[in-house]
Amino acid sequence: MTASLPDTTDSAAGRFDTVRLLADVGGTNARFALETAPGRFEAVQVLGCADHATLGDAIRTYLALPLVSAFGRVRHAAIAIANPVDGDQVRMTNHHWQFSIEALRQEAGFDILLVVNDFYALARSLPHLGEGDKVQVGGGAARAGAPLGLLGAGTGLGVSGLIPCGDGWDALRSEGGHVSFAPVDEREVAILQFAWREFEHVSFERFLSGAGVELIYRALAHHHGRPVEALGAPEISRRALAGECALSSQVLDVFCGMLGTVAGNLAVTLGAQGGVYIGGGIVPRLGERFAASPFRGRFERKGRFSAYLAQVPTYVITAEYPAFLGVSAILAEKLSA
């Protein structure tokens, strides 16, 4: 599979004399691409994390593919990973991979290897998204030069933001998905009380993730006195979108409402009048169902700050591989320096 994006990176790397490896590693899948020219991504492949013992194994598998090896030696690489990155040692929160960045660089034979948090990289992509790469949900209009907020649910809940800095932007290295969950009504109080049976600390990520969809389902079934089926998040979402199950539909409404609350929290925390962007693997698949959900109403439901939030636009990122734009810009800056 090949992806070609316009040259919208803020690269000042000068001569683009070698292909570069870009990767977006989540708790479930690792997405790889070769950047063959500024903003042009080819040989895009998605590898299951569970199919490889280590990240190094996954990289070797990708580089050995005929459509990849045909480009010759890859000297430079940048990886966005769903995990905090603080120093040389990386241990994933939602997968068993752990590694030394320097050891991985040597193992893969790269001259330069950068590893950054995935939502830090996704935040860096926001200024480069075209109109066709996002869909606005609700009203509001972006203010030029104002901070941007970012969050997204997938294997976990990623949170970041972009802050204006001189002529450019500075992305936040945030772990905001782990802030304590706060219910807004009696139903969410019951869901929280159910979650306390399993977890000492209940964060927003406990609900706003694939595992969180399943937790909400179990909690609502218990709340309504209904038997619990052994359903995974994809099947719960499928039943809801197909209109086959009222309980599954309620799960999606609760999920989207909770996401609206945390998105509104992020907007007022950052003063994100440039807009709040929603990425991750779950919401972009919901389509019109998300636009019709309680998300935007809950986003604006902040009492005295409702009018403030009504002016802040919210967008769903629809670009297929937006993190590649972010890691491309980060690697270009490193090479130009």
mmCIF file with all atom_site columns, N, CA and C in Angstrom, residues 26 36 54 57 74 76 95 109 125 128 141 150 165 181 198 216 220 229 236:
data_model
loop_
_atom_site.group_PDB
_atom_site.id
_atom_site.type_symbol
_atom_site.label_atom_id
_atom_site.label_alt_id
_atom_site.label_comp_id
_atom_site.label_asym_id
_atom_site.label_entity_id
_atom_site.label_seq_id
_atom_site.pdbx_PDB_ins_code
_atom_site.Cartn_x
_atom_site.Cartn_y
_atom_site.Cartn_z
_atom_site.occupancy
_atom_site.B_iso_or_equiv
_atom_site.pdbx_formal_charge
_atom_site.auth_seq_id
_atom_site.auth_comp_id
_atom_site.auth_asym_id
_atom_site.auth_atom_id
_atom_site.pdbx_PDB_model_num
ATOM 1  N N  . GLY A 1 26  ? 1.374   1.863   18.243 1.00 0.00 ? 26  GLY A N  1
ATOM 2  C CA . GLY A 1 26  ? 0.361   1.853   19.287 1.00 0.00 ? 26  GLY A CA 1
ATOM 3  C C  . GLY A 1 26  ? 0.410   0.564   20.072 1.00 0.00 ? 26  GLY A C  1
ATOM 4  N N  . THR A 1 36  ? 10.042  9.272   1.108  1.00 0.00 ? 36  THR A N  1
ATOM 5  C CA . THR A 1 36  ? 10.960  9.283   -0.031 1.00 0.00 ? 36  THR A CA 1
ATOM 6  C C  . THR A 1 36  ? 11.259  10.688  -0.545 1.00 0.00 ? 36  THR A C  1
ATOM 7  N N  . THR A 1 54  ? 9.551   -8.165  19.703 1.00 0.00 ? 54  THR A N  1
ATOM 8  C CA . THR A 1 54  ? 10.101  -6.856  20.073 1.00 0.00 ? 54  THR A CA 1
ATOM 9  C C  . THR A 1 54  ? 9.836   -5.859  18.961 1.00 0.00 ? 54  THR A C  1
ATOM 10 N N  . ASP A 1 57  ? 12.211  -6.531  16.161 1.00 0.00 ? 57  ASP A N  1
ATOM 11 C CA . ASP A 1 57  ? 11.756  -7.577  15.247 1.00 0.00 ? 57  ASP A CA 1
ATOM 12 C C  . ASP A 1 57  ? 10.786  -7.012  14.216 1.00 0.00 ? 57  ASP A C  1
ATOM 13 N N  . VAL A 1 74  ? 18.278  2.380   4.816  1.00 0.00 ? 74  VAL A N  1
ATOM 14 C CA . VAL A 1 74  ? 17.614  3.478   5.515  1.00 0.00 ? 74  VAL A CA 1
ATOM 15 C C  . VAL A 1 74  ? 18.527  3.952   6.643  1.00 0.00 ? 74  VAL A C  1
ATOM 16 N N  . HIS A 1 76  ? 18.098  7.020   8.533  1.00 0.00 ? 76  HIS A N  1
ATOM 17 C CA . HIS A 1 76  ? 17.479  7.831   9.581  1.00 0.00 ? 76  HIS A CA 1
ATOM 18 C C  . HIS A 1 76  ? 16.044  7.357   9.822  1.00 0.00 ? 76  HIS A C  1
ATOM 19 N N  . HIS A 1 95  ? 1.413   -2.447  26.126 1.00 0.00 ? 95  HIS A N  1
ATOM 20 C CA . HIS A 1 95  ? 1.975   -3.594  25.411 1.00 0.00 ? 95  HIS A CA 1
ATOM 21 C C  . HIS A 1 95  ? 3.268   -3.981  26.124 1.00 0.00 ? 95  HIS A C  1
ATOM 22 N N  . GLY A 1 109 ? 20.753  -0.451  12.682 1.00 0.00 ? 109 GLY A N  1
ATOM 23 C CA . GLY A 1 109 ? 21.749  0.127   11.801 1.00 0.00 ? 109 GLY A CA 1
ATOM 24 C C  . GLY A 1 109 ? 21.432  1.539   11.347 1.00 0.00 ? 109 GLY A C  1
ATOM 25 N N  . SER A 1 125 ? 1.533   17.363  13.933 1.00 0.00 ? 125 SER A N  1
ATOM 26 C CA . SER A 1 125 ? 0.932   17.244  12.596 1.00 0.00 ? 125 SER A CA 1
ATOM 27 C C  . SER A 1 125 ? -0.205  18.240  12.369 1.00 0.00 ? 125 SER A C  1
ATOM 28 N N  . HIS A 1 128 ? -0.389  20.956  9.721  1.00 0.00 ? 128 HIS A N  1
ATOM 29 C CA . HIS A 1 128 ? -0.206  20.482  8.356  1.00 0.00 ? 128 HIS A CA 1
ATOM 30 C C  . HIS A 1 128 ? -1.420  19.742  7.812  1.00 0.00 ? 128 HIS A C  1
ATOM 31 N N  . ALA A 1 141 ? -15.401 28.830  15.779 1.00 0.00 ? 141 ALA A N  1
ATOM 32 C CA . ALA A 1 141 ? -14.434 29.203  14.743 1.00 0.00 ? 141 ALA A CA 1
ATOM 33 C C  . ALA A 1 141 ? -13.064 29.352  15.375 1.00 0.00 ? 141 ALA A C  1
ATOM 34 N N  . LEU A 1 150 ? -5.594  18.478  21.742 1.00 0.00 ? 150 LEU A N  1
ATOM 35 C CA . LEU A 1 150 ? -5.609  17.201  21.020 1.00 0.00 ? 150 LEU A CA 1
ATOM 36 C C  . LEU A 1 150 ? -5.869  16.075  21.999 1.00 0.00 ? 150 LEU A C  1
ATOM 37 N N  . CYS A 1 165 ? 4.757   29.362  19.791 1.00 0.00 ? 165 CYS A N  1
ATOM 38 C CA . CYS A 1 165 ? 6.113   29.619  20.303 1.00 0.00 ? 165 CYS A CA 1
ATOM 39 C C  . CYS A 1 165 ? 6.908   30.332  19.209 1.00 0.00 ? 165 CYS A C  1
ATOM 40 N N  . PHE A 1 181 ? -11.094 10.388  36.679 1.00 0.00 ? 181 PHE A N  1
ATOM 41 C CA . PHE A 1 181 ? -12.411 10.519  36.066 1.00 0.00 ? 181 PHE A CA 1
ATOM 42 C C  . PHE A 1 181 ? -13.372 11.252  36.987 1.00 0.00 ? 181 PHE A C  1
ATOM 43 N N  . GLU A 1 198 ? -12.856 -2.877  40.187 1.00 0.00 ? 198 GLU A N  1
ATOM 44 C CA . GLU A 1 198 ? -11.703 -3.427  39.464 1.00 0.00 ? 198 GLU A CA 1
ATOM 45 C C  . GLU A 1 198 ? -10.441 -2.592  39.641 1.00 0.00 ? 198 GLU A C  1
ATOM 46 N N  . ILE A 1 216 ? -17.570 0.115   30.134 1.00 0.00 ? 216 ILE A N  1
ATOM 47 C CA . ILE A 1 216 ? -18.850 0.827   30.173 1.00 0.00 ? 216 ILE A CA 1
ATOM 48 C C  . ILE A 1 216 ? -19.997 -0.146  29.905 1.00 0.00 ? 216 ILE A C  1
ATOM 49 N N  . LEU A 1 220 ? -22.981 -0.755  32.542 1.00 0.00 ? 220 LEU A N  1
ATOM 50 C CA . LEU A 1 220 ? -24.379 -0.456  32.223 1.00 0.00 ? 220 LEU A CA 1
ATOM 51 C C  . LEU A 1 220 ? -25.251 -1.700  32.326 1.00 0.00 ? 220 LEU A C  1
ATOM 52 N N  . GLU A 1 229 ? -22.958 -10.134 28.074 1.00 0.00 ? 229 GLU A N  1
ATOM 53 C CA . GLU A 1 229 ? -22.380 -10.973 27.033 1.00 0.00 ? 229 GLU A CA 1
ATOM 54 C C  . GLU A 1 229 ? -20.876 -10.684 26.944 1.00 0.00 ? 229 GLU A C  1
ATOM 55 N N  . ILE A 1 236 ? -19.379 -4.322  20.124 1.00 0.00 ? 236 ILE A N  1
ATOM 56 C CA . ILE A 1 236 ? -20.277 -3.369  20.775 1.00 0.00 ? 236 ILE A CA 1
ATOM 57 C C  . ILE A 1 236 ? -20.545 -2.191  19.838 1.00 0.00 ? 236 ILE A C  1
#
